[in-house]
Amino acid sequence: MPPRLKFVQTNCFEEICPMFTGIVETTGIVIAIEEKNDNKIFWIESNISDQLKIDQSVSHSGVCLTVEQVAGTRHRVTAVKETLNKTNLSVWQAGHLVNLERSLKLDSGLDGHLVQGHTDTVATCTSVKERKGSWEFEFAFPRKFAELVIEKGSVCINGISLTAFDVENKSFKVAIIPYTYEHTNIKTVRRGEVVNIEFDIIGKYVLRRLSLKG
C-alpha cells in the first residue's frame, strides 16, 4: 500500500494550499485563447472538465490555475502576467496539449512527490533520444538553480514527477517510460522547446535554512 499523507491544516491565503503529486491524470487541449490586459484566458477541453468546480485548483502542465468557468467538456482558466513571464503558457496556442492533475486530497496516497504547482522557471530541451523501450530527454536550465537538482532527485517537468540523472550545473536528463510518454504531453516536446520546471520543495526549504545560518 502507498504511504498516506497526514497534513496539519493551516491557512494559506485563507484556505488550504493546493498540492499535487506530479502524476498526470489526463491531458486536455487548448481550444481558445483570449488576451485581456496583461492576462491570457484559456479554454481547455478534456475528459475531466465536466467534473471540475468553480474555484477548484488544477495543475495545467505544472502550473496551478483556478477554474473560473465550466461548460460541458470545457473549462476556463486565466494566467496573469507573472505566470506568463515564468512559464511556457505565454507560447501556448490553440491545439496545445496540456497535462492535467487535480489537487491532492488529505487522505490520498503520494505516488509521485510533493508539487506545489508553482513553476520556478522554464528549461529548454536540448536532446531527445529513443532507447530500447524508453526515451531519454536532456534539459538545460539556469545555473542559479543548480543546487536544487541532485542525482536521482525528484523534479517536476510540465507537471510530471520525474527522476533526474546525469546532473550537471546547468543540465540534467530524465528517462521516460512508455506509459508516461503515451499519456502526457512529453511526447510532443522537441529539441529547442521550453518546458515548465518546478524543483523539489524540500530541497528549497533546506537551501533556504542553510542560507540563513550565516
Short mmCIF file of C-alpha atoms in Angstrom, two decimals:
data_model
loop_
_atom_site.label_atom_id
_atom_site.label_comp_id
_atom_site.label_asym_id
_atom_site.label_seq_id
_atom_site.Cartn_x
_atom_site.Cartn_y
_atom_site.Cartn_z
CA MET A 1 0.00 0.00 0.00
CA PRO A 2 1.32 3.50 -0.78
CA PRO A 3 2.06 5.74 2.23
CA ARG A 4 -0.74 8.00 3.38
CA LEU A 5 -0.06 11.68 3.86
CA LYS A 6 -1.06 13.42 7.06
CA PHE A 7 -1.32 17.21 6.88
CA VAL A 8 -1.71 19.80 9.58
CA GLN A 9 -4.46 22.11 8.37
CA THR A 10 -3.15 25.66 8.13
CA ASN A 11 -4.26 28.80 6.36
CA CYS A 12 -2.72 29.84 3.06
CA PHE A 13 -4.40 32.96 1.72
CA GLU A 14 -7.32 31.90 3.97
CA GLU A 15 -7.52 28.35 2.57
CA ILE A 16 -5.52 25.13 2.44
CA CYS A 17 -2.77 25.41 -0.13
CA PRO A 18 -3.41 23.01 -3.01
CA MET A 19 -0.73 20.39 -3.53
CA PHE A 20 -0.12 17.93 -6.35
CA THR A 21 1.88 14.74 -6.88
CA GLY A 22 3.16 15.04 -10.43
CA ILE A 23 1.08 12.05 -11.51
CA VAL A 24 -0.81 13.34 -14.54
CA GLU A 25 -4.49 12.32 -14.57
CA THR A 26 -5.24 13.12 -18.18
CA THR A 27 -4.46 15.58 -20.94
CA GLY A 28 -6.54 18.42 -22.32
CA ILE A 29 -6.38 20.54 -25.45
CA VAL A 30 -6.30 24.33 -25.63
CA ILE A 31 -9.25 25.22 -27.85
CA ALA A 32 -9.36 29.01 -27.46
CA ILE A 33 -7.15 31.83 -26.14
CA GLU A 34 -8.18 35.39 -25.31
CA GLU A 35 -5.87 38.21 -24.27
CA LYS A 36 -7.25 40.61 -21.69
CA ASN A 37 -4.93 43.38 -20.50
CA ASP A 38 -1.75 41.62 -19.31
CA ASN A 39 -3.53 38.29 -18.85
CA LYS A 40 -4.34 35.34 -21.08
CA ILE A 41 -7.58 33.40 -20.79
CA PHE A 42 -7.50 29.74 -21.85
CA TRP A 43 -10.36 27.40 -22.65
CA ILE A 44 -9.31 23.77 -22.15
CA GLU A 45 -11.22 20.72 -23.37
CA SER A 46 -10.71 17.45 -21.51
CA ASN A 47 -12.43 14.35 -20.19
CA ILE A 48 -12.41 15.72 -16.61
CA SER A 49 -13.60 19.26 -17.35
CA ASP A 50 -17.24 18.37 -16.66
CA GLN A 51 -16.20 17.10 -13.21
CA LEU A 52 -14.47 20.33 -12.18
CA LYS A 53 -15.96 23.01 -9.97
CA ILE A 54 -15.64 26.76 -9.99
CA ASP A 55 -12.68 27.92 -7.83
CA GLN A 56 -11.06 24.48 -7.96
CA SER A 57 -7.26 24.34 -8.25
CA VAL A 58 -5.95 22.24 -11.13
CA SER A 59 -2.39 21.75 -12.35
CA HIS A 60 -2.06 22.67 -16.02
CA SER A 61 1.30 21.31 -17.22
CA GLY A 62 2.70 22.01 -13.77
CA VAL A 63 1.06 25.42 -13.27
CA CYS A 64 -1.63 25.69 -10.62
CA LEU A 65 -4.59 27.57 -12.12
CA THR A 66 -8.07 28.26 -10.76
CA VAL A 67 -11.12 27.02 -12.65
CA GLU A 68 -13.29 30.04 -13.43
CA GLN A 69 -15.98 28.52 -15.60
CA VAL A 70 -17.12 25.08 -16.71
CA ALA A 71 -19.13 24.48 -19.88
CA GLY A 72 -19.68 20.80 -20.69
CA THR A 73 -16.34 19.22 -21.54
CA ARG A 74 -14.54 22.56 -21.40
CA HIS A 75 -13.24 24.76 -18.60
CA ARG A 76 -11.73 28.24 -18.44
CA VAL A 77 -8.64 29.46 -16.58
CA THR A 78 -6.67 32.71 -16.54
CA ALA A 79 -2.90 33.18 -16.41
CA VAL A 80 -1.71 36.54 -15.08
CA LYS A 81 1.41 38.39 -16.21
CA GLU A 82 3.66 36.88 -13.50
CA THR A 83 2.64 33.37 -14.56
CA LEU A 84 3.15 34.12 -18.24
CA ASN A 85 6.62 35.52 -17.53
CA LYS A 86 7.78 32.44 -15.59
CA THR A 87 6.19 29.62 -17.59
CA ASN A 88 5.65 28.41 -21.12
CA LEU A 89 1.98 29.42 -21.05
CA SER A 90 3.00 32.55 -22.92
CA VAL A 91 3.65 30.46 -26.04
CA TRP A 92 0.62 28.18 -25.83
CA GLN A 93 -1.53 28.14 -28.94
CA ALA A 94 -4.82 26.53 -29.88
CA GLY A 95 -4.24 22.78 -30.17
CA HIS A 96 -1.57 22.70 -27.45
CA LEU A 97 -1.68 19.52 -25.34
CA VAL A 98 -1.88 20.19 -21.59
CA ASN A 99 -1.16 17.81 -18.69
CA LEU A 100 -3.92 17.97 -16.07
CA GLU A 101 -3.96 16.93 -12.41
CA ARG A 102 -6.47 17.78 -9.73
CA SER A 103 -5.11 18.74 -6.32
CA LEU A 104 -4.17 16.16 -3.72
CA LYS A 105 -6.78 15.14 -1.14
CA LEU A 106 -5.78 14.96 2.51
CA ASP A 107 -6.15 11.16 2.59
CA SER A 108 -4.54 10.50 -0.80
CA GLY A 109 -1.54 8.28 -1.39
CA LEU A 110 1.59 10.02 -2.63
CA ASP A 111 2.66 8.22 -5.80
CA GLY A 112 4.97 10.94 -7.16
CA HIS A 113 6.40 13.71 -4.97
CA LEU A 114 5.06 16.88 -3.37
CA VAL A 115 4.43 19.51 -6.04
CA GLN A 116 3.03 23.00 -5.42
CA GLY A 117 2.16 23.96 -8.96
CA HIS A 118 4.43 27.00 -8.62
CA THR A 119 6.77 26.86 -11.60
CA ASP A 120 10.28 28.07 -10.72
CA THR A 121 11.50 28.63 -14.26
CA VAL A 122 11.48 27.14 -17.74
CA ALA A 123 14.02 24.65 -19.05
CA THR A 124 14.97 24.06 -22.67
CA CYS A 125 15.01 20.60 -24.20
CA THR A 126 18.46 20.04 -25.70
CA SER A 127 18.18 16.39 -26.68
CA VAL A 128 15.63 13.62 -27.22
CA LYS A 129 16.87 10.07 -27.71
CA GLU A 130 14.79 6.96 -28.19
CA ARG A 131 16.15 4.00 -26.26
CA LYS A 132 15.03 0.39 -26.32
CA GLY A 133 11.66 0.66 -24.62
CA SER A 134 12.06 4.22 -23.29
CA TRP A 135 13.00 7.79 -24.17
CA GLU A 136 15.78 9.97 -22.76
CA PHE A 137 15.34 13.74 -22.58
CA GLU A 138 18.01 16.28 -21.64
CA PHE A 139 17.13 19.75 -20.38
CA ALA A 140 19.15 22.92 -19.82
CA PHE A 141 18.15 25.28 -17.02
CA PRO A 142 19.50 28.50 -15.43
CA ARG A 143 22.71 27.99 -13.42
CA LYS A 144 21.29 29.77 -10.35
CA PHE A 145 19.06 26.74 -9.68
CA ALA A 146 21.93 24.21 -9.78
CA GLU A 147 21.81 23.46 -6.04
CA LEU A 148 18.19 22.34 -6.31
CA VAL A 149 18.84 19.46 -8.72
CA ILE A 150 20.53 16.35 -7.35
CA GLU A 151 21.38 12.96 -8.83
CA LYS A 152 18.33 10.66 -8.60
CA GLY A 153 16.33 13.51 -7.08
CA SER A 154 12.78 14.49 -7.97
CA VAL A 155 11.98 17.21 -10.47
CA CYS A 156 8.64 18.24 -11.97
CA ILE A 157 8.56 18.86 -15.72
CA ASN A 158 5.29 20.07 -17.26
CA GLY A 159 3.55 18.71 -14.18
CA ILE A 160 5.19 15.26 -14.44
CA SER A 161 7.09 13.86 -11.46
CA LEU A 162 10.41 12.60 -12.84
CA THR A 163 13.83 11.50 -11.58
CA ALA A 164 16.91 13.47 -12.65
CA PHE A 165 20.19 11.79 -13.60
CA ASP A 166 23.49 12.81 -15.22
CA VAL A 167 23.07 16.08 -13.35
CA GLU A 168 25.39 18.96 -14.28
CA ASN A 169 25.45 22.59 -13.17
CA LYS A 170 23.09 23.65 -15.94
CA SER A 171 21.56 20.44 -17.25
CA PHE A 172 20.11 17.07 -16.35
CA LYS A 173 18.47 14.09 -18.02
CA VAL A 174 15.26 12.16 -17.38
CA ALA A 175 14.09 8.77 -18.61
CA ILE A 176 10.51 8.39 -19.81
CA ILE A 177 8.71 5.03 -19.71
CA PRO A 178 6.19 4.14 -22.45
CA TYR A 179 3.10 4.79 -20.27
CA THR A 180 4.24 8.31 -19.36
CA TYR A 181 5.25 9.00 -22.95
CA GLU A 182 1.85 7.99 -24.30
CA HIS A 183 -0.32 9.57 -21.59
CA THR A 184 1.30 13.00 -21.16
CA ASN A 185 2.45 15.85 -23.38
CA ILE A 186 6.11 14.84 -23.02
CA LYS A 187 5.68 13.08 -26.38
CA THR A 188 5.19 16.49 -28.03
CA VAL A 189 8.40 18.02 -26.63
CA ARG A 190 11.09 18.53 -29.24
CA ARG A 191 14.67 19.84 -29.12
CA GLY A 192 14.63 23.60 -28.56
CA GLU A 193 11.21 23.70 -26.87
CA VAL A 194 10.74 25.08 -23.36
CA VAL A 195 9.01 23.23 -20.52
CA ASN A 196 7.82 24.27 -17.08
CA ILE A 197 10.03 23.11 -14.25
CA GLU A 198 9.44 23.06 -10.50
CA PHE A 199 12.23 21.97 -8.20
CA ASP A 200 11.70 19.82 -5.11
CA ILE A 201 10.05 21.86 -2.35
CA ILE A 202 12.01 20.04 0.38
CA GLY A 203 15.29 20.99 -1.28
CA LYS A 204 14.17 24.62 -1.47
CA TYR A 205 13.40 24.74 2.25
CA VAL A 206 16.72 23.10 3.15
CA LEU A 207 18.63 25.55 0.95
CA ARG A 208 16.76 28.49 2.48
CA ARG A 209 17.54 27.27 6.01
CA LEU A 210 21.23 26.88 5.22
CA SER A 211 21.35 30.38 3.68
CA LEU A 212 20.07 31.88 6.93
CA LYS A 213 22.73 30.22 9.09
CA GLY A 214 25.37 32.70 8.03
#
